[in-house]
PDB file of C-alpha atoms in Angstrom:
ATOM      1  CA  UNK A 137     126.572  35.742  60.414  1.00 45.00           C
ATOM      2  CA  UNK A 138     123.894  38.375  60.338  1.00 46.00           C
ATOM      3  CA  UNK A 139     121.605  40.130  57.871  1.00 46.00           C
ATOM      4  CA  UNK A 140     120.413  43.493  56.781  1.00 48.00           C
ATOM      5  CA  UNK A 141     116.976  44.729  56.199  1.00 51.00           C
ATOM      6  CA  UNK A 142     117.183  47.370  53.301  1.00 52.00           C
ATOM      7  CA  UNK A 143     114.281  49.576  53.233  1.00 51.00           C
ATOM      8  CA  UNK A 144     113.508  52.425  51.103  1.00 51.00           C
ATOM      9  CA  UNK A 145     113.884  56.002  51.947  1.00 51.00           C
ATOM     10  CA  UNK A 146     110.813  57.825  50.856  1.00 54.00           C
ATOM     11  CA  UNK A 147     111.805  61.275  51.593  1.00 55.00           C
ATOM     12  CA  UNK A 148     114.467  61.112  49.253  1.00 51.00           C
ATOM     13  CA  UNK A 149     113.438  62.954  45.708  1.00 51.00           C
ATOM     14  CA  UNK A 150     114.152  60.492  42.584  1.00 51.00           C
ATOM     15  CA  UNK A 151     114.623  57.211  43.240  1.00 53.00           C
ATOM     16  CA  UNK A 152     115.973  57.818  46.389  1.00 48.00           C
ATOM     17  CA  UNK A 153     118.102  55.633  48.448  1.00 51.00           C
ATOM     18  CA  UNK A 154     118.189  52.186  50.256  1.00 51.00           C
ATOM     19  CA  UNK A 155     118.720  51.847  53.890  1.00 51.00           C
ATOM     20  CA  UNK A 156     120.080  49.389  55.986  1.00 50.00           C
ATOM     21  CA  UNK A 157     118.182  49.131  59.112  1.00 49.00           C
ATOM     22  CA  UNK A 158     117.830  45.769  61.387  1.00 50.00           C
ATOM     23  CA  UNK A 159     120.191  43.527  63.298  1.00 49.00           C
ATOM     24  CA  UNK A 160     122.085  40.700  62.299  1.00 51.00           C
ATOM     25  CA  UNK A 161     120.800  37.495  61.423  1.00 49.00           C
ATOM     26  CA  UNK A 162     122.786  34.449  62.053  1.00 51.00           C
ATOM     27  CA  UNK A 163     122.961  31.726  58.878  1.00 50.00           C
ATOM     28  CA  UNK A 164     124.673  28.481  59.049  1.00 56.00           C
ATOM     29  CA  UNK A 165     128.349  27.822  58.703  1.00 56.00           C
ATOM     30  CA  UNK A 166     129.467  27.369  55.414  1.00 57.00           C
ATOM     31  CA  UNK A 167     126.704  29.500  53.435  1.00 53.00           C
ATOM     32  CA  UNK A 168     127.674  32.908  51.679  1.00 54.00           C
ATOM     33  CA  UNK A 169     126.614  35.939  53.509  1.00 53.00           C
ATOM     34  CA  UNK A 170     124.183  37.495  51.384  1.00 52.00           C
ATOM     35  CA  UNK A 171     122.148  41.096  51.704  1.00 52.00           C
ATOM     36  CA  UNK A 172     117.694  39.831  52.563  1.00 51.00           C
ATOM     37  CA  UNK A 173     114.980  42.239  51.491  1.00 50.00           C
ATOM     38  CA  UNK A 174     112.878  41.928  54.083  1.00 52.00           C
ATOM     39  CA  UNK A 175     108.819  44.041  53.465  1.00 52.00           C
ATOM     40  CA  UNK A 176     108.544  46.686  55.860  1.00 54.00           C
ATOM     41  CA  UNK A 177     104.232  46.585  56.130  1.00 57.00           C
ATOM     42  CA  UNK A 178     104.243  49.497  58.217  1.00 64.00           C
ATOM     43  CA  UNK A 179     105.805  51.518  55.883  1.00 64.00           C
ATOM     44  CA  UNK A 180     103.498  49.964  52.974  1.00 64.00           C
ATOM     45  CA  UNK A 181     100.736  50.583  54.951  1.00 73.00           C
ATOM     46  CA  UNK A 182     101.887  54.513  55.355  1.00 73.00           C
ATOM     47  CA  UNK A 183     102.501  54.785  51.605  1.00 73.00           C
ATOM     48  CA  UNK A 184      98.672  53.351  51.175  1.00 78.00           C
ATOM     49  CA  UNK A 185      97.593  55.353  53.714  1.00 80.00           C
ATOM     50  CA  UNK A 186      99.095  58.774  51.864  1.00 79.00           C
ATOM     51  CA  UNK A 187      97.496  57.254  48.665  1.00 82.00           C
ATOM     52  CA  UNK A 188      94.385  57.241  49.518  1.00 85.00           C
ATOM     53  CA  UNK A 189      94.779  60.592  51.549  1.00 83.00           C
ATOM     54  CA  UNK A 190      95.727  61.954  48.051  1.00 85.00           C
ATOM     55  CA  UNK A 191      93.203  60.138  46.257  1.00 85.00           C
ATOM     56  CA  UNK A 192      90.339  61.539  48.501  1.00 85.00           C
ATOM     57  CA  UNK A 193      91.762  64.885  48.686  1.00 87.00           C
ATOM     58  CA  UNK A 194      91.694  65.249  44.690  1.00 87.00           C
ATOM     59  CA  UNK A 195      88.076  63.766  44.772  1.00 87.00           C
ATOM     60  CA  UNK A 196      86.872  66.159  47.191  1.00 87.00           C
ATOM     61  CA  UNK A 197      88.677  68.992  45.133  1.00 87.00           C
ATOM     62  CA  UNK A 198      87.037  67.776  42.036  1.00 88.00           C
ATOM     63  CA  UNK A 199      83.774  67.608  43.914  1.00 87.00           C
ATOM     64  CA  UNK A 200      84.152  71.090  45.163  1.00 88.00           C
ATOM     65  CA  UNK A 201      84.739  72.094  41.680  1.00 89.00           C
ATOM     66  CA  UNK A 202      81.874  70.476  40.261  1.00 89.00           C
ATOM     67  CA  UNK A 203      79.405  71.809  43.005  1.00 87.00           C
ATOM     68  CA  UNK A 204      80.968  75.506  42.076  1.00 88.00           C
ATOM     69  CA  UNK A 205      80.160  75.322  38.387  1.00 89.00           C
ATOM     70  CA  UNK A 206      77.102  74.078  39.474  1.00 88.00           C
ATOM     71  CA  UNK A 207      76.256  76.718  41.267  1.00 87.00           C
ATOM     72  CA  UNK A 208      77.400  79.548  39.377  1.00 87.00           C
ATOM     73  CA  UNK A 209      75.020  78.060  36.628  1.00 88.00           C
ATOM     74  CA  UNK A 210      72.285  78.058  38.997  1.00 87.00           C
ATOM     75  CA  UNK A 211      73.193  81.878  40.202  1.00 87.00           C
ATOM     76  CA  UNK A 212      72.971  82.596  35.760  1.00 88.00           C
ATOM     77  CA  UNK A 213      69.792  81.088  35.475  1.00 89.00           C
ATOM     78  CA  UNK A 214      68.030  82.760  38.631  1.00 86.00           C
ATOM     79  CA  UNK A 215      69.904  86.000  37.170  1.00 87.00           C
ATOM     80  CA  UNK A 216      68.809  85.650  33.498  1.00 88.00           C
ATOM     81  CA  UNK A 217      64.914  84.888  35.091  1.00 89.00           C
ATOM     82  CA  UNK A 218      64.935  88.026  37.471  1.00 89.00           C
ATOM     83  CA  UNK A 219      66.221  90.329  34.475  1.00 88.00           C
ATOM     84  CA  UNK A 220      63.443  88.446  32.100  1.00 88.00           C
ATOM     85  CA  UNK A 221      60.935  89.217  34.896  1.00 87.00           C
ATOM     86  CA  UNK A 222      62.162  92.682  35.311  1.00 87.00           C
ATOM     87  CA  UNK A 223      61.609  93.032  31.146  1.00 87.00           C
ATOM     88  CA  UNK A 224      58.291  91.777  31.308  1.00 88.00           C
ATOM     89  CA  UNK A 225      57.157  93.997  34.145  1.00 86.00           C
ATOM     90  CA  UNK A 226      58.902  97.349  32.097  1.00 86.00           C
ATOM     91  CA  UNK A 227      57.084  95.620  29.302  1.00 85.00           C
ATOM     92  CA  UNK A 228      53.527  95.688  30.657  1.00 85.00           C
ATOM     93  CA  UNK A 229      54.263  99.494  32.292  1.00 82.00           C
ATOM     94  CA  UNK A 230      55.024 100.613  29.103  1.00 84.00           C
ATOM     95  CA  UNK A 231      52.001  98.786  27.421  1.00 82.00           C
ATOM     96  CA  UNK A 232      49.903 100.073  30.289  1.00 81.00           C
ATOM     97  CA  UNK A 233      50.959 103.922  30.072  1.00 79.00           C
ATOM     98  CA  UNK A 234      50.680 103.617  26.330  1.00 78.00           C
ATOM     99  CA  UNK A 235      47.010 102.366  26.434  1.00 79.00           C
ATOM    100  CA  UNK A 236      46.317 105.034  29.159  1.00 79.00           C
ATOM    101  CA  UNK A 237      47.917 107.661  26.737  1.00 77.00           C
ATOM    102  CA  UNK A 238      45.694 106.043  24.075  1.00 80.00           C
ATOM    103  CA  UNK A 239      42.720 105.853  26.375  1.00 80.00           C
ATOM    104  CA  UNK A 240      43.238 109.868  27.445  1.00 80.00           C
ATOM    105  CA  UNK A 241      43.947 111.101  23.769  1.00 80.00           C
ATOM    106  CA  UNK A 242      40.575 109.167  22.501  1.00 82.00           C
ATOM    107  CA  UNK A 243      38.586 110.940  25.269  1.00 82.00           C
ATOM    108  CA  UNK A 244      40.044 114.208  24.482  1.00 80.00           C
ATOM    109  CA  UNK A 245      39.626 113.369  20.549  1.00 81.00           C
ATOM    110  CA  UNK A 246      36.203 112.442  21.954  1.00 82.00           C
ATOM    111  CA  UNK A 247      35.745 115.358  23.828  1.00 79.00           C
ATOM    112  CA  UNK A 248      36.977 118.092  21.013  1.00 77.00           C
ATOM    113  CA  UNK A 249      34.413 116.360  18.453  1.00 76.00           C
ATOM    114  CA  UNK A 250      31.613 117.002  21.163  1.00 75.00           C
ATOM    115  CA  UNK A 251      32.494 120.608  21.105  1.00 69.00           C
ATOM    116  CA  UNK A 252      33.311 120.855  17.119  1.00 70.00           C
ATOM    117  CA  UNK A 253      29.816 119.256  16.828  1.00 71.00           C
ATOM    118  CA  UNK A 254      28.176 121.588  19.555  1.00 67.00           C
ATOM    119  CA  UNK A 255      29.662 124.483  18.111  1.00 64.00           C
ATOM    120  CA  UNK A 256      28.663 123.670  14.750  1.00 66.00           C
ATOM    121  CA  UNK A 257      25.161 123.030  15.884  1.00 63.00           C
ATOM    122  CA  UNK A 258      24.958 125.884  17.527  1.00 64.00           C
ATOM    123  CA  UNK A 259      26.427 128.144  14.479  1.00 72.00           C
ATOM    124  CA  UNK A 260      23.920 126.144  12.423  1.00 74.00           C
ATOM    125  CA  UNK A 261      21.035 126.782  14.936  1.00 73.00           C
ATOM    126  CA  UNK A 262      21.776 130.766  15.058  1.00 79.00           C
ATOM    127  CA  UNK A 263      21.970 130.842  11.594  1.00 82.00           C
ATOM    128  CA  UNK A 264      18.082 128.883  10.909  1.00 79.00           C
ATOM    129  CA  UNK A 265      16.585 130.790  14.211  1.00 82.00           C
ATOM    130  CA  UNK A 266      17.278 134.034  12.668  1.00 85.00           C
ATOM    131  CA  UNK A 267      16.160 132.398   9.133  1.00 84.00           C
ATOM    132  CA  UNK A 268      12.780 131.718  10.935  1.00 84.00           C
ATOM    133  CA  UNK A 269      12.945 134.423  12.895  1.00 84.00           C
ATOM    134  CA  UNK A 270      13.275 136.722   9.520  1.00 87.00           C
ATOM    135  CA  UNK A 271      10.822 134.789   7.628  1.00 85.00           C
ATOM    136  CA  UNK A 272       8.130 134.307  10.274  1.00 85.00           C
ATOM    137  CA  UNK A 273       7.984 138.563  10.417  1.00 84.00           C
ATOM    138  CA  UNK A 274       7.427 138.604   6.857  1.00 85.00           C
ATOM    139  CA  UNK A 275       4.632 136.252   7.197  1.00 82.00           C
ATOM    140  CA  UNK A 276       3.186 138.151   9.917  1.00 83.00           C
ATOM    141  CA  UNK A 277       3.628 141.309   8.155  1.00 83.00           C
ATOM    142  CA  UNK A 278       2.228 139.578   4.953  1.00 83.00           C
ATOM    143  CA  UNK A 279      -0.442 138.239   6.573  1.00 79.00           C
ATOM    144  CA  UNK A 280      -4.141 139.831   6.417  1.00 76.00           C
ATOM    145  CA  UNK A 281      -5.466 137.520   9.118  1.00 80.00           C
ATOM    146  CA  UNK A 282      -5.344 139.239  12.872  1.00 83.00           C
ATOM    147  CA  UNK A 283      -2.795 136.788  14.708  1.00 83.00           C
ATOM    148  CA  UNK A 284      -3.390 136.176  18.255  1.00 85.00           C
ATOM    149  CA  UNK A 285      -0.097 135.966  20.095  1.00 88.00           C
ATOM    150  CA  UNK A 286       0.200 133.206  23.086  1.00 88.00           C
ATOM    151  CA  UNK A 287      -0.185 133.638  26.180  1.00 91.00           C
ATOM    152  CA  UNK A 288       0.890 132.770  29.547  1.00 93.00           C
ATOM    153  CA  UNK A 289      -1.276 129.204  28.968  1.00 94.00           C
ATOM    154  CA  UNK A 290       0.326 128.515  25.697  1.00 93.00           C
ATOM    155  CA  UNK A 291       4.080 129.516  26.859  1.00 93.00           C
ATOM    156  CA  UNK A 292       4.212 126.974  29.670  1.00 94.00           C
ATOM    157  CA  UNK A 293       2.884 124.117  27.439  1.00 94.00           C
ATOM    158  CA  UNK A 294       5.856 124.746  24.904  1.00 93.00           C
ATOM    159  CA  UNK A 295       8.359 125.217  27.663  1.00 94.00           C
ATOM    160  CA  UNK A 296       7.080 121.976  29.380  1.00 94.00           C
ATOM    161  CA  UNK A 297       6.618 119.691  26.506  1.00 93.00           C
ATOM    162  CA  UNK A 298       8.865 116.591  26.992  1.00 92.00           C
ATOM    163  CA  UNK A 299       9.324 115.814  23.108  1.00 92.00           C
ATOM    164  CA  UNK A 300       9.725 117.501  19.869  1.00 92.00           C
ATOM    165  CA  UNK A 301       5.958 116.080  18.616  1.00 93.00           C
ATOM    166  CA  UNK A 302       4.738 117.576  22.276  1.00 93.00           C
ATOM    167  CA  UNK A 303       6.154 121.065  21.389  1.00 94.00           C
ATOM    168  CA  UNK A 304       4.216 121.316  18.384  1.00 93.00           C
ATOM    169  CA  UNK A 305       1.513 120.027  19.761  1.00 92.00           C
ATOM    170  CA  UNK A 306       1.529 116.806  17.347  1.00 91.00           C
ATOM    171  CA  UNK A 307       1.280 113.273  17.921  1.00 90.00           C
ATOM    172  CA  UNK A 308       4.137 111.004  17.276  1.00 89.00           C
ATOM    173  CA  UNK A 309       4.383 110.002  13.555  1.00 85.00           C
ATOM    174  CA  UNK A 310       3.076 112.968  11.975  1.00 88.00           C
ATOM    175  CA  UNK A 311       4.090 113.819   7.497  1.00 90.00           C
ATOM    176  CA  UNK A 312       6.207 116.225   6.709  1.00 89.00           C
ATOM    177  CA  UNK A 313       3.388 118.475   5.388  1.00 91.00           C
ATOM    178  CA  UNK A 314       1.831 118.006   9.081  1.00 92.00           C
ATOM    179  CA  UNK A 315       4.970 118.952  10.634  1.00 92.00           C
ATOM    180  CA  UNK A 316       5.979 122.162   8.492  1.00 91.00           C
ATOM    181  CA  UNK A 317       1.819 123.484   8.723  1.00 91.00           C
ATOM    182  CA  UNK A 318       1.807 123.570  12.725  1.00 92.00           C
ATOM    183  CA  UNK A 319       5.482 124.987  13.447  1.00 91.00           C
ATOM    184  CA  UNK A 320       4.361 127.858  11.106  1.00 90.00           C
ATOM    185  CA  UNK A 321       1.012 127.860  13.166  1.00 90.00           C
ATOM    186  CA  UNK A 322       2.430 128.209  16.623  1.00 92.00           C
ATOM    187  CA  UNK A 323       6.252 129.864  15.211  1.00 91.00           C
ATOM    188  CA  UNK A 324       3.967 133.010  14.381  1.00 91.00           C
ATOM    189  CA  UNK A 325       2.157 133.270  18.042  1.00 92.00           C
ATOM    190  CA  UNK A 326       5.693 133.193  20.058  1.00 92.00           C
ATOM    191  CA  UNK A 327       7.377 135.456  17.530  1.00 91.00           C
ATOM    192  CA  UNK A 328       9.802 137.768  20.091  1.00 90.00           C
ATOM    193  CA  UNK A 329       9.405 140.314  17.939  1.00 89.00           C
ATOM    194  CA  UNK A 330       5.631 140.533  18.103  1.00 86.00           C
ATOM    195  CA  UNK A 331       4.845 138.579  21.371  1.00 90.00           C
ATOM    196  CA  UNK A 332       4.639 140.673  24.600  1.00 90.00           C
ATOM    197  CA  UNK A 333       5.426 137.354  26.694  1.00 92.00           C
ATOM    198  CA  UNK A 334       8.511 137.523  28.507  1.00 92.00           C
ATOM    199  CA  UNK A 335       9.693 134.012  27.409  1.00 93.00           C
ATOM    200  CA  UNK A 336       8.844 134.563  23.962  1.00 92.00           C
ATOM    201  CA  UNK A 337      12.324 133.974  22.894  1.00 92.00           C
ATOM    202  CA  UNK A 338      12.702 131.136  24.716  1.00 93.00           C
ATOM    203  CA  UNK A 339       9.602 129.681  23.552  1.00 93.00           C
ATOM    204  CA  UNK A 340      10.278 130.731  20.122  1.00 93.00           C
ATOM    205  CA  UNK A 341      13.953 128.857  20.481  1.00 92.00           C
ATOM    206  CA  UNK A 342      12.233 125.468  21.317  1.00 93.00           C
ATOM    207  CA  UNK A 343       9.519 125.490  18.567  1.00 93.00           C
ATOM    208  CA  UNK A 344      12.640 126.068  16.191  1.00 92.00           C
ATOM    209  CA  UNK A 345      14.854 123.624  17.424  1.00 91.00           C
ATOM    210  CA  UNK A 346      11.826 120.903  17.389  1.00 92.00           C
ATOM    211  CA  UNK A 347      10.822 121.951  13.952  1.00 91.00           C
ATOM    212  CA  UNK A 348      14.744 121.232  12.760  1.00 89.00           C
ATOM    213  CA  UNK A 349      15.089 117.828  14.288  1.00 88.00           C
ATOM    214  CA  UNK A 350      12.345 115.953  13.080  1.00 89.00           C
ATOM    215  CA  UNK A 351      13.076 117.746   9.662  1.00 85.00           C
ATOM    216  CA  UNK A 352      15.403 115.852   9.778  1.00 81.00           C
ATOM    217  CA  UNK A 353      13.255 112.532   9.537  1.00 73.00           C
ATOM    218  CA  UNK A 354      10.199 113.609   7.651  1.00 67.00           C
ATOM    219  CA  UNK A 355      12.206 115.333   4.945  1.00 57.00           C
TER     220      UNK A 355
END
């Protein structure tokens, strides 16, 4: 008699279905026919073989996952430096046009004191150069003495002296009482109002202006 080999049908959804494929096989006389599983190994091999075709497809899927996340996390962290970068560098323009609007308003502050204090000066000056100018008439008016104006000699020494002491025609360190004697001195001599010179004023302007700053100092 002859025997079947029953193989299962993998295409089959479920538990599919047993086949009978094969040929006969002849047992002795006197035995029971009886069904024989017999191991098909090349369809065990192709069921292994689809295995691990599965198995390395879900790896590499898993794989290409993981290398995505990883490199969307990369592409976040080069974003989040570029916009920190970007901050920074708005950051330091802003910090840099505030200190150049803080460097132009102190020059300009700067600037408008300069002129406040020039101004001021000058007010200050045109009010003590007509003071001395007043005064000094008086005293020539006053005085019984025959003043002798300055001439062309004296004019260029005041109008070339270097220093306040030099204008007065006093030595560095001179009193107070020193100071006040000789402007009065000389004052009288370049009065405009008396003095012929042409530069009288002039003249007159610089003996002032020495005889007010070192006031100042002496007292």
């Amino acid at each position: 008699m002859g025997s079947h080999t029953w193989v299962r049908d993998e295409k089959k959804s479920g538990r599919g279905k047993t086949q009978v494929v094969g040929v006969p096989v002849v047992v002795p006389v006197g035995h029971k026919r009886k069904s024989q599983w017999k191991r098909d190994d090349n369809d065990h091999e192709k069921v292994e073989s689809d295995q691990n075709r599965v198995r390395d497809q879900e790896n590499g899927r898993k794989l290409r996952e993981e290398e995505a996340v990883k490199k969307k996390k990369r592409l976040l962290e080069l974003k989040a430096q570029i916009e920190q970068k970007e901050r920074q560098l708005a950051e330091k323009k802003i910090q840099k046009l505030e200190s150049d609007d803080i460097a132009v308003e102190m020059v300009e502050n700067e600037e408008r004191l300069k002129q406040e204090r020039r101004l001021k000066f000058e007010t200050s000056f045109a009010d003590a150069f007509e003071s001395a100018r007043e005064s000094l008439a008086k005293d020539i008016k006053a005085s019984k003495e025959k003043i002798s104006f300055a001439g062309q000699e004296e004019i260029d020494r005041i109008l070339s002296a270097k220093s306040d002491y030099s204008v007065l025609g006093l030595s560095p360190g001179a009193d107070g009482v020193q100071i006040r004697k000789r402007y009065r001195q000389i004052a009288v001599t370049v009065h405009p109002d008396k003095c012929s010179h042409p530069k009288a004023n002039e003249a007159f302007h610089k003996i002032v202006l020495a005889y007010r700053n070192l006031s100042r100092y002496v007292g």
